[in-house]
XYZ file of C-alpha atoms in Angstrom:
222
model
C 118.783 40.502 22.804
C 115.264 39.584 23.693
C 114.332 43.630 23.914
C 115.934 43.991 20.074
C 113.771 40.608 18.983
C 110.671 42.419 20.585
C 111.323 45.457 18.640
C 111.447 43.906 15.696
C 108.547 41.809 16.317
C 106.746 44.517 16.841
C 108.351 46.442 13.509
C 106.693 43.316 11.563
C 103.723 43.383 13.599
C 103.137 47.135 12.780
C 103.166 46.819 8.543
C 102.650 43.365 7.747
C 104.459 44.426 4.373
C 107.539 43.031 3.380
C 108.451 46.191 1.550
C 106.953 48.510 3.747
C 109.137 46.892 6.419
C 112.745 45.357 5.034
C 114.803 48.637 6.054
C 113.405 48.798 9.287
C 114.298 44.848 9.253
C 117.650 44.821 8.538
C 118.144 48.065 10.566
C 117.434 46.109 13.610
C 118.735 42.514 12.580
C 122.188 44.340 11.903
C 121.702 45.204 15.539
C 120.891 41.014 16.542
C 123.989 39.643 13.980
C 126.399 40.990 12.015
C 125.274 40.863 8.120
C 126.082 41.948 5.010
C 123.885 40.431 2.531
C 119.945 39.249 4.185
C 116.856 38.354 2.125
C 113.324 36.767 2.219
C 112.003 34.491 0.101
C 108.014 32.796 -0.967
C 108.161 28.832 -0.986
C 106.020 27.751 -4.284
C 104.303 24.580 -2.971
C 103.232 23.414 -6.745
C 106.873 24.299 -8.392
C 108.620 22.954 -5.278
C 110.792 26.294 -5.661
C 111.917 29.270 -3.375
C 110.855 32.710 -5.375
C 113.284 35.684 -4.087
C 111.328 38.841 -2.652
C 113.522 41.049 -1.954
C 117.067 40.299 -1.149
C 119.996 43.078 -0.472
C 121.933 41.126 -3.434
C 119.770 41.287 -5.983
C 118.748 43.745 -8.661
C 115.080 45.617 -7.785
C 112.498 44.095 -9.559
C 114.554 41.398 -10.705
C 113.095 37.580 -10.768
C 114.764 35.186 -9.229
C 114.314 31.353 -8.017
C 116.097 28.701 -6.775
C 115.345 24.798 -5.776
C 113.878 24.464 -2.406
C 115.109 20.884 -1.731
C 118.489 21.444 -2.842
C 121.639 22.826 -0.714
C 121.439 24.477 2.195
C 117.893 25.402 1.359
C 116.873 21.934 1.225
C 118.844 21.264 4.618
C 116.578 24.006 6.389
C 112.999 22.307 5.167
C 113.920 18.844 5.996
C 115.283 19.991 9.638
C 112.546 22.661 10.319
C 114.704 24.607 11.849
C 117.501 26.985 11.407
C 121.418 26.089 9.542
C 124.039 27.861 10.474
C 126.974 27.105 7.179
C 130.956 28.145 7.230
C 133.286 28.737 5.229
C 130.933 28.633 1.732
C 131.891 27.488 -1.998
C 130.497 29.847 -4.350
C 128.105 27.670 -5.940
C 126.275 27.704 -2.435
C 125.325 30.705 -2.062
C 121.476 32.398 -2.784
C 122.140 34.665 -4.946
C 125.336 33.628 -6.976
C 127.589 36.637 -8.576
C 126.163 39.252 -6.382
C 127.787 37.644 -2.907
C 131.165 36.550 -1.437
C 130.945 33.415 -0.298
C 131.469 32.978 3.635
C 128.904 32.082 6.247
C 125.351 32.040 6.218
C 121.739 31.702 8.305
C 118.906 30.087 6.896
C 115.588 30.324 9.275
C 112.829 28.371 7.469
C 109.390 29.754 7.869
C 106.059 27.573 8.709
C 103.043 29.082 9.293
C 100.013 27.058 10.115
C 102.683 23.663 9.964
C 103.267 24.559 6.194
C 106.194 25.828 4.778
C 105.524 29.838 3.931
C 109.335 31.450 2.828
C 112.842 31.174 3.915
C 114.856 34.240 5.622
C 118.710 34.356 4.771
C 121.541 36.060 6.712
C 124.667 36.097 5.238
C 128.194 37.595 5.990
C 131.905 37.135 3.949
C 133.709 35.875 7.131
C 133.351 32.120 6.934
C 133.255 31.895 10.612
C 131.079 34.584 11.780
C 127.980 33.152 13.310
C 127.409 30.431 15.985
C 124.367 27.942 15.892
C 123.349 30.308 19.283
C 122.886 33.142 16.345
C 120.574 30.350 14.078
C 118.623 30.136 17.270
C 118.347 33.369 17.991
C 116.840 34.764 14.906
C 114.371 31.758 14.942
C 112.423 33.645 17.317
C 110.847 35.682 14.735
C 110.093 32.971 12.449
C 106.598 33.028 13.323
C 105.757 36.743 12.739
C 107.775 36.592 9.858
C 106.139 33.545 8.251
C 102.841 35.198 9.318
C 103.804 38.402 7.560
C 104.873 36.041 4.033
C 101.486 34.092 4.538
C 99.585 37.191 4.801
C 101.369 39.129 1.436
C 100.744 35.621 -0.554
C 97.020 35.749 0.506
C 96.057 39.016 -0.556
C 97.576 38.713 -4.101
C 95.402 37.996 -7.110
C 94.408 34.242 -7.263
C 95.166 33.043 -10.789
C 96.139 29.580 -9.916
C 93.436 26.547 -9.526
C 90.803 26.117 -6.480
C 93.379 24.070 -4.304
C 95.396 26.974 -3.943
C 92.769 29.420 -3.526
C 91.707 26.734 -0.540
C 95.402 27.189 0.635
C 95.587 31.044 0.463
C 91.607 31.333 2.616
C 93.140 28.938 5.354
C 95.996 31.166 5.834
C 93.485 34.641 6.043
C 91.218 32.865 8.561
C 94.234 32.318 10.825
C 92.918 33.134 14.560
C 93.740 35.838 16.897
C 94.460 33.635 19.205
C 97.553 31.926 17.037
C 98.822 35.683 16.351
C 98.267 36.210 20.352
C 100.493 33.659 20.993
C 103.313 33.838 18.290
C 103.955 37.203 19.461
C 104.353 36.323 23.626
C 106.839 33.457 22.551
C 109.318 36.045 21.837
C 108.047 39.294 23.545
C 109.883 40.027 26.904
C 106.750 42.091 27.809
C 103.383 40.082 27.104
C 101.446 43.470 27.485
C 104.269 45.169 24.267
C 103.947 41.535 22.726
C 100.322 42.197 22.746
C 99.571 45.483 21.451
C 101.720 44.836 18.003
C 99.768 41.357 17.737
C 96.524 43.512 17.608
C 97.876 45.183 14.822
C 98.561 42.478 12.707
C 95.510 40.649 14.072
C 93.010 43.528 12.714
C 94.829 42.986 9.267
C 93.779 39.577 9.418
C 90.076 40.483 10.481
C 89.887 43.070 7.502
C 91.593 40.419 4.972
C 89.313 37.198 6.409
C 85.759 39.244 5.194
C 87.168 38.667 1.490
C 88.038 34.755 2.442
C 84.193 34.081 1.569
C 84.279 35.765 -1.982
C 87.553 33.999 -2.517
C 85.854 30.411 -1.603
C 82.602 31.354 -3.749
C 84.427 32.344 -6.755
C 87.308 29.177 -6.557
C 85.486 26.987 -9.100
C 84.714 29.904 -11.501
C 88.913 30.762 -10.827
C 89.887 27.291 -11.538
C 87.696 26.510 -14.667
């Protein structure tokens, strides 16, 4: 188990891309858990909402967003930590008319102690996972949350200058931090080390543009 989390550490490590990187995810998740729907999704600090970015049950390209202090959802944030549900209603589930209700794994993701995105696992059998499974996936929280942070940083800013503030404290996050995430769930600190390089050379390339960003935030939020 802890050579498959390192392997897909490292997959995330390698693209730092969501969409470069979800097959390769749930290639090697399948391998972790059994699944048959899994999906990510960006926490919206200002709308308090969870906004769907890619998801096995949904339609490509469709939009999609649901309350983040509601449900299970809500359940996940306030605990910080993984929920493991049985035996589902269907008005529970993430994405409802494109999944049979059963079980489900939601992993909250925190980067820098604020709340980044939410990773779902979900499966028909309403007694498929154990709380050991909820535990074990939280191992990649922080690469994953890293990986969320770093996608939401480099989009366009439109919004106003406190969330331009947000999005240049996430790109000036430290090698160090990256370092570190990565060795908590490596089982070789010298593997663990060359993906964090990877994504830590993303973060050096995105930080030069954190000054521009800071410059321009009055001009963005007038």
């Amino acid at each position: 188990e802890l050579q498959l989390i390192q392997r897909l550490a490292q997959a995330i490590a390698a693209e730092m891309s969501l969409s470069r990187s979800f097959t390769r995810l749930q290639e090697l998740t399948r391998l972790l858990v059994p699944w048959e729907q899994m999906g990510f999704a960006r926490y919206d600090p200002r709308a308090r909402q969870m906004e769907l970015l890619a998801d096995t049950a949904a339609q490509p390209g469709a939009a999609f967003r649901f309350d983040a202090d509601a449900g299970l959802t809500g359940e996940a944030v306030r605990l910080r930590r993984a929920v493991v549900a049985h035996g589902l209603a269907k008005d529970r589930v993430i994405v409802p008319g494109a999944e049979t209700p059963g079980s489900e794994m939601l992993v909250p993701l925190y980067h820098g102690g604020h709340l980044v995105g939410l990773w779902s696992v979900r499966h028909s059998d309403p007694a498929v996972y154990r709380n050991s499974d909820g535990e074990l996936l939280e191992l990649l929280a922080p690469q994953l949350a890293l990986m969320i942070a770093i996608e939401g940083s480099l989009r366009p800013v439109t919004g106003a200058s406190d969330q331009t503030t947000q999005y240049v404290q996430t790109l000036t996050a430290t090698t160090e931090e990256i370092h570190a995430s990565s060795q908590e769930v490596a089982a070789s600190a010298q593997r663990a080390s060359d993906g964090a390089a990877q994504a830590a050379t993303l973060v050096t390339t995105a930080t030069a543009e954190a000054e521009q960003l800071k410059q321009s935030a009055g001009e963005l939020a007038a």
